[in-house]
Amino acid sequence: KAQDTSKRKPSRLFKKLDQVVTNMAGSNSSKGSKGIMPMATMANPMRQTPALAEKTAKATHTVEDEYGTMTSEGYTFTCNNFHLENGVVLPKAQLRYRTFGEINRSRDNVIVVCHALTGNASLDEWWGGLLGPGNTFDTQKYFIVCCNILGSCYGSTGPTSINPSTGKPYLKDFPDVSVKDTVRLQLLLLKEELKASSIKCVIGGSFGGMQTMEFVVQGGSAHGDYTTENGGPYVRSAVAIACGSAHAAWQIAFSESQRQAIYADPNWDRDPLKATKGLSVARQIAMISYRGYKAYQEKFGRKIKGDTLYGSSVQFSMQSYLKYQGNKFLPRFDPITYVKMTEQMDSHDVGRDRGGIASALQKVDIPILVLGIDSDTLYPPKEQKDMASLLPNAECRIIHSDAGHDGFLLEQEEVGQHVSQFLDNGGSFIRKSQL
């Protein structure tokens, strides 16, 4: 029986930009990021079933920032000799996950929530405003499962994990993992360890939305790879937010520019875990793509700190913000994992080896709600509309926000309203006038 953590304090993920700027005001960017707060041992806060007790996460480090407390706590599912899409075999593929609420007798009240690029399994920290009794992710009605992505650095097997074949960390030798691999491992967890008879809904935004679409293709049809005992779709509905059917050239360009920033760090070739200057720049590039012209212009404009008005010594508030974001990211991610995770995002293509995108999506027969953000320039609304048009039973809705791509996180009230209505109606669609 899993722990209901809904009584924890609300997530701080959704602080506005002005709060972030207040935190960094007057700070010298050369001081670097906030330090890691070590924990000698961290007991898993969840009540454990005997079968899972020995699989609980061991000691972890905790990092505090505006995104909440980022840890690798949770249960661990292990799959030995896990075959990746490219034919490589991972001797020991581990998946760190957390659960909220309780599974019902028919084991079909399961909701899977997929995290984005740098998230973890602690849903209560980064989407906590939607979690708890009476909320969108109602812990009195649903059994909510959230997994750390395979290849990430929050408990699942990744570049800093020990390679059983060598007894040393994989580092750059960690194999290429696809979104398809990540989702297949999660499906094995759900079927083999958690014994879910079916999944009520899979929900995710950005990289989480890409995983959601893989869940849909692999388990959202009677002809999919994963079905129920009666031969029906294993995944009964889905909500995909701020993503497309495949990673487009535009998104790959942003991924590659971030990787190139890391490669340009002199430490990348001799000691890649220390290529933190490159990682900081990569994060700054990402932060530009996550917002938009209006959000940055209205908040920062040409505001300047100090008396210098232009030239090499000028300190635009925008510059300070980016440096702050780059530096505070360093304690909670490493350069190799970031490279591998962006490469995994670039692997996203639901049509690969399935006859193309249209062929893959037209076979899906479950209800799917597709949500987009009108100011999202990284994953523009056209992608969501195009994807929904290829799905037999889908509806696309565009949410207004000036926040850009990050609107899928920042506009949690409206996102939560759409998702709640969808879940409450059993995955069937409702008129927009009802919202």
Short mmCIF file of N, CA and C in Angstrom, two decimals, residues 321-420:
data_model
loop_
_atom_site.label_atom_id
_atom_site.label_comp_id
_atom_site.label_asym_id
_atom_site.label_seq_id
_atom_site.Cartn_x
_atom_site.Cartn_y
_atom_site.Cartn_z
N TYR A 321 19.34 36.88 -14.95
CA TYR A 321 18.36 35.79 -14.81
C TYR A 321 18.89 34.50 -15.44
N LEU A 322 19.43 34.59 -16.65
CA LEU A 322 19.93 33.41 -17.33
C LEU A 322 21.11 32.78 -16.58
N LYS A 323 22.02 33.63 -16.11
CA LYS A 323 23.17 33.11 -15.36
C LYS A 323 22.70 32.42 -14.08
N TYR A 324 21.73 33.03 -13.44
CA TYR A 324 21.18 32.43 -12.22
C TYR A 324 20.58 31.06 -12.51
N GLN A 325 19.79 30.97 -13.57
CA GLN A 325 19.16 29.70 -13.92
C GLN A 325 20.21 28.65 -14.27
N GLY A 326 21.26 29.05 -14.99
CA GLY A 326 22.31 28.11 -15.34
C GLY A 326 23.06 27.60 -14.13
N ASN A 327 23.37 28.49 -13.20
CA ASN A 327 24.14 28.09 -12.02
C ASN A 327 23.34 27.24 -11.05
N LYS A 328 22.08 27.57 -10.85
CA LYS A 328 21.32 26.81 -9.85
C LYS A 328 20.94 25.41 -10.35
N PHE A 329 21.13 25.18 -11.63
CA PHE A 329 20.82 23.87 -12.20
C PHE A 329 21.93 22.85 -11.91
N LEU A 330 23.14 23.34 -11.69
CA LEU A 330 24.31 22.47 -11.62
C LEU A 330 24.28 21.43 -10.49
N PRO A 331 23.76 21.74 -9.28
CA PRO A 331 23.79 20.72 -8.24
C PRO A 331 22.86 19.54 -8.50
N ARG A 332 21.92 19.69 -9.42
CA ARG A 332 20.92 18.63 -9.56
C ARG A 332 20.96 17.88 -10.90
N PHE A 333 21.93 18.16 -11.74
CA PHE A 333 22.05 17.43 -13.00
C PHE A 333 23.52 17.37 -13.38
N ASP A 334 23.90 16.41 -14.22
CA ASP A 334 25.28 16.32 -14.67
C ASP A 334 25.33 16.40 -16.19
N PRO A 335 26.48 16.80 -16.75
CA PRO A 335 26.58 17.02 -18.20
C PRO A 335 26.29 15.79 -19.05
N ILE A 336 26.78 14.63 -18.64
CA ILE A 336 26.59 13.43 -19.46
C ILE A 336 25.11 13.06 -19.52
N THR A 337 24.46 13.07 -18.37
CA THR A 337 23.03 12.74 -18.34
C THR A 337 22.23 13.72 -19.18
N TYR A 338 22.60 14.99 -19.13
CA TYR A 338 21.87 15.99 -19.92
C TYR A 338 22.01 15.71 -21.41
N VAL A 339 23.21 15.37 -21.85
CA VAL A 339 23.42 15.03 -23.26
C VAL A 339 22.57 13.82 -23.64
N LYS A 340 22.62 12.79 -22.83
CA LYS A 340 21.89 11.55 -23.14
C LYS A 340 20.38 11.76 -23.12
N MET A 341 19.90 12.60 -22.20
CA MET A 341 18.47 12.82 -22.10
C MET A 341 17.95 13.65 -23.28
N THR A 342 18.72 14.64 -23.72
CA THR A 342 18.28 15.40 -24.89
C THR A 342 18.33 14.53 -26.14
N GLU A 343 19.29 13.61 -26.21
CA GLU A 343 19.33 12.67 -27.33
C GLU A 343 18.11 11.75 -27.30
N GLN A 344 17.70 11.36 -26.10
CA GLN A 344 16.50 10.52 -25.99
C GLN A 344 15.26 11.28 -26.46
N MET A 345 15.16 12.57 -26.11
CA MET A 345 14.04 13.38 -26.61
C MET A 345 14.04 13.40 -28.13
N ASP A 346 15.23 13.54 -28.71
CA ASP A 346 15.33 13.61 -30.17
C ASP A 346 14.92 12.29 -30.83
N SER A 347 14.92 11.20 -30.06
CA SER A 347 14.51 9.90 -30.62
C SER A 347 13.00 9.80 -30.81
N HIS A 348 12.27 10.74 -30.23
CA HIS A 348 10.80 10.65 -30.25
C HIS A 348 10.25 10.67 -31.67
N ASP A 349 9.59 9.60 -32.05
CA ASP A 349 8.94 9.48 -33.36
C ASP A 349 8.02 8.27 -33.29
N VAL A 350 6.73 8.51 -33.06
CA VAL A 350 5.80 7.39 -32.89
C VAL A 350 5.64 6.57 -34.17
N GLY A 351 6.10 7.11 -35.29
CA GLY A 351 5.94 6.40 -36.56
C GLY A 351 7.10 5.51 -36.93
N ARG A 352 8.22 5.59 -36.17
CA ARG A 352 9.40 4.80 -36.52
C ARG A 352 9.10 3.30 -36.42
N ASP A 353 9.38 2.59 -37.51
CA ASP A 353 9.16 1.14 -37.60
C ASP A 353 7.69 0.76 -37.41
N ARG A 354 6.80 1.73 -37.65
CA ARG A 354 5.36 1.46 -37.52
C ARG A 354 4.60 1.92 -38.76
N GLY A 355 5.32 2.13 -39.85
CA GLY A 355 4.67 2.54 -41.09
C GLY A 355 4.42 4.02 -41.20
N GLY A 356 5.07 4.82 -40.34
CA GLY A 356 4.88 6.26 -40.36
C GLY A 356 3.92 6.74 -39.29
N ILE A 357 3.93 8.05 -39.06
CA ILE A 357 3.13 8.64 -37.98
C ILE A 357 1.64 8.41 -38.19
N ALA A 358 1.15 8.68 -39.39
CA ALA A 358 -0.29 8.55 -39.64
C ALA A 358 -0.75 7.11 -39.40
N SER A 359 0.02 6.16 -39.90
CA SER A 359 -0.35 4.75 -39.73
C SER A 359 -0.38 4.36 -38.26
N ALA A 360 0.61 4.82 -37.50
CA ALA A 360 0.68 4.47 -36.08
C ALA A 360 -0.47 5.07 -35.28
N LEU A 361 -0.80 6.33 -35.54
CA LEU A 361 -1.83 7.01 -34.75
C LEU A 361 -3.24 6.59 -35.13
N GLN A 362 -3.45 6.26 -36.37
CA GLN A 362 -4.80 5.88 -36.81
C GLN A 362 -5.25 4.54 -36.25
N LYS A 363 -4.31 3.78 -35.71
CA LYS A 363 -4.66 2.49 -35.10
C LYS A 363 -5.10 2.64 -33.65
N VAL A 364 -4.89 3.82 -33.10
CA VAL A 364 -5.24 4.07 -31.69
C VAL A 364 -6.73 4.37 -31.59
N ASP A 365 -7.43 3.67 -30.71
CA ASP A 365 -8.88 3.86 -30.64
C ASP A 365 -9.37 4.33 -29.28
N ILE A 366 -8.47 4.79 -28.41
CA ILE A 366 -8.88 5.29 -27.10
C ILE A 366 -9.06 6.81 -27.15
N PRO A 367 -9.85 7.39 -26.25
CA PRO A 367 -10.00 8.85 -26.22
C PRO A 367 -8.72 9.54 -25.74
N ILE A 368 -8.34 10.58 -26.46
CA ILE A 368 -7.12 11.31 -26.11
C ILE A 368 -7.40 12.80 -26.13
N LEU A 369 -7.07 13.46 -25.04
CA LEU A 369 -7.17 14.91 -24.96
C LEU A 369 -5.78 15.49 -25.23
N VAL A 370 -5.70 16.35 -26.23
CA VAL A 370 -4.43 16.99 -26.59
C VAL A 370 -4.52 18.46 -26.20
N LEU A 371 -3.58 18.91 -25.39
CA LEU A 371 -3.56 20.30 -24.94
C LEU A 371 -2.31 21.01 -25.46
N GLY A 372 -2.48 22.25 -25.90
CA GLY A 372 -1.36 23.07 -26.35
C GLY A 372 -1.40 24.42 -25.68
N ILE A 373 -0.30 25.16 -25.78
CA ILE A 373 -0.19 26.50 -25.23
C ILE A 373 -0.05 27.48 -26.39
N ASP A 374 -0.88 28.50 -26.44
CA ASP A 374 -0.91 29.36 -27.63
C ASP A 374 0.37 30.14 -27.85
N SER A 375 1.16 30.39 -26.80
CA SER A 375 2.41 31.15 -26.95
C SER A 375 3.65 30.25 -27.01
N ASP A 376 3.43 28.95 -27.11
CA ASP A 376 4.54 27.99 -27.14
C ASP A 376 5.23 28.03 -28.50
N THR A 377 6.46 28.53 -28.54
CA THR A 377 7.21 28.56 -29.79
C THR A 377 8.12 27.34 -29.95
N LEU A 378 8.35 26.60 -28.86
CA LEU A 378 9.18 25.40 -28.94
C LEU A 378 8.39 24.22 -29.50
N TYR A 379 7.19 24.02 -28.97
CA TYR A 379 6.27 22.99 -29.49
C TYR A 379 4.97 23.71 -29.85
N PRO A 380 4.95 24.38 -31.00
CA PRO A 380 3.82 25.25 -31.36
C PRO A 380 2.51 24.50 -31.48
N PRO A 381 1.39 25.19 -31.25
CA PRO A 381 0.06 24.56 -31.28
C PRO A 381 -0.24 23.78 -32.56
N LYS A 382 0.37 24.16 -33.67
CA LYS A 382 0.14 23.42 -34.91
C LYS A 382 0.49 21.95 -34.74
N GLU A 383 1.51 21.65 -33.95
CA GLU A 383 1.90 20.26 -33.74
C GLU A 383 0.80 19.49 -33.01
N GLN A 384 0.21 20.11 -32.01
CA GLN A 384 -0.86 19.44 -31.28
C GLN A 384 -2.11 19.25 -32.17
N LYS A 385 -2.42 20.27 -32.96
CA LYS A 385 -3.57 20.17 -33.85
C LYS A 385 -3.37 19.08 -34.91
N ASP A 386 -2.17 19.04 -35.47
CA ASP A 386 -1.87 18.02 -36.48
C ASP A 386 -1.94 16.62 -35.88
N MET A 387 -1.40 16.46 -34.67
CA MET A 387 -1.41 15.15 -34.02
C MET A 387 -2.85 14.71 -33.72
N ALA A 388 -3.66 15.62 -33.20
CA ALA A 388 -5.04 15.28 -32.87
C ALA A 388 -5.83 14.92 -34.11
N SER A 389 -5.51 15.55 -35.24
CA SER A 389 -6.26 15.28 -36.48
C SER A 389 -6.01 13.86 -36.99
N LEU A 390 -4.92 13.25 -36.59
CA LEU A 390 -4.59 11.90 -37.04
C LEU A 390 -5.12 10.82 -36.10
N LEU A 391 -5.55 11.24 -34.91
CA LEU A 391 -6.08 10.28 -33.94
C LEU A 391 -7.59 10.15 -34.12
N PRO A 392 -8.10 8.92 -34.22
CA PRO A 392 -9.54 8.71 -34.46
C PRO A 392 -10.46 9.28 -33.39
N ASN A 393 -9.99 9.33 -32.14
CA ASN A 393 -10.86 9.74 -31.04
C ASN A 393 -10.14 10.76 -30.16
N ALA A 394 -9.81 11.89 -30.74
CA ALA A 394 -9.06 12.91 -30.01
C ALA A 394 -9.67 14.28 -30.17
N GLU A 395 -9.40 15.13 -29.20
CA GLU A 395 -9.81 16.52 -29.26
C GLU A 395 -8.64 17.38 -28.83
N CYS A 396 -8.40 18.47 -29.54
CA CYS A 396 -7.31 19.38 -29.21
C CYS A 396 -7.86 20.68 -28.65
N ARG A 397 -7.29 21.12 -27.55
CA ARG A 397 -7.67 22.39 -26.95
C ARG A 397 -6.42 23.21 -26.69
N ILE A 398 -6.49 24.49 -27.00
CA ILE A 398 -5.36 25.38 -26.84
C ILE A 398 -5.60 26.32 -25.67
N ILE A 399 -4.68 26.33 -24.75
CA ILE A 399 -4.76 27.15 -23.54
C ILE A 399 -4.04 28.47 -23.77
N HIS A 400 -4.66 29.56 -23.36
CA HIS A 400 -4.01 30.87 -23.48
C HIS A 400 -3.04 31.08 -22.32
N SER A 401 -1.83 31.50 -22.68
CA SER A 401 -0.82 31.82 -21.68
C SER A 401 0.27 32.65 -22.35
N ASP A 402 0.82 33.59 -21.62
CA ASP A 402 1.95 34.37 -22.12
C ASP A 402 3.28 33.75 -21.72
N ALA A 403 3.23 32.59 -21.07
CA ALA A 403 4.44 31.99 -20.49
C ALA A 403 5.23 31.15 -21.48
N GLY A 404 4.74 30.95 -22.70
CA GLY A 404 5.45 30.11 -23.64
C GLY A 404 5.29 28.64 -23.30
N HIS A 405 6.29 27.84 -23.67
CA HIS A 405 6.21 26.39 -23.45
C HIS A 405 5.97 26.06 -21.97
N ASP A 406 6.58 26.82 -21.09
CA ASP A 406 6.41 26.55 -19.65
C ASP A 406 4.98 26.75 -19.18
N GLY A 407 4.12 27.24 -20.05
CA GLY A 407 2.72 27.40 -19.68
C GLY A 407 2.07 26.09 -19.28
N PHE A 408 2.59 24.97 -19.79
CA PHE A 408 1.98 23.68 -19.42
C PHE A 408 2.19 23.39 -17.93
N LEU A 409 3.18 24.03 -17.32
CA LEU A 409 3.41 23.91 -15.89
C LEU A 409 2.83 25.09 -15.12
N LEU A 410 3.04 26.28 -15.65
CA LEU A 410 2.64 27.48 -14.93
C LEU A 410 1.14 27.70 -14.90
N GLU A 411 0.45 27.28 -15.94
CA GLU A 411 -1.02 27.44 -15.98
C GLU A 411 -1.69 26.20 -15.41
N GLN A 412 -1.26 25.82 -14.21
CA GLN A 412 -1.74 24.55 -13.66
C GLN A 412 -3.24 24.56 -13.37
N GLU A 413 -3.81 25.72 -13.07
CA GLU A 413 -5.25 25.76 -12.77
C GLU A 413 -6.07 25.38 -14.00
N GLU A 414 -5.73 25.98 -15.15
CA GLU A 414 -6.50 25.67 -16.36
C GLU A 414 -6.18 24.28 -16.88
N VAL A 415 -4.91 23.90 -16.83
CA VAL A 415 -4.54 22.54 -17.22
C VAL A 415 -5.28 21.53 -16.36
N GLY A 416 -5.27 21.78 -15.05
CA GLY A 416 -5.94 20.87 -14.13
C GLY A 416 -7.43 20.79 -14.39
N GLN A 417 -8.04 21.90 -14.78
CA GLN A 417 -9.47 21.90 -15.05
C GLN A 417 -9.80 21.02 -16.25
N HIS A 418 -9.03 21.16 -17.32
CA HIS A 418 -9.24 20.34 -18.51
C HIS A 418 -9.05 18.85 -18.19
N VAL A 419 -7.97 18.54 -17.47
CA VAL A 419 -7.68 17.14 -17.16
C VAL A 419 -8.74 16.56 -16.23
N SER A 420 -9.15 17.34 -15.23
CA SER A 420 -10.18 16.86 -14.28
C SER A 420 -11.48 16.54 -14.99
#
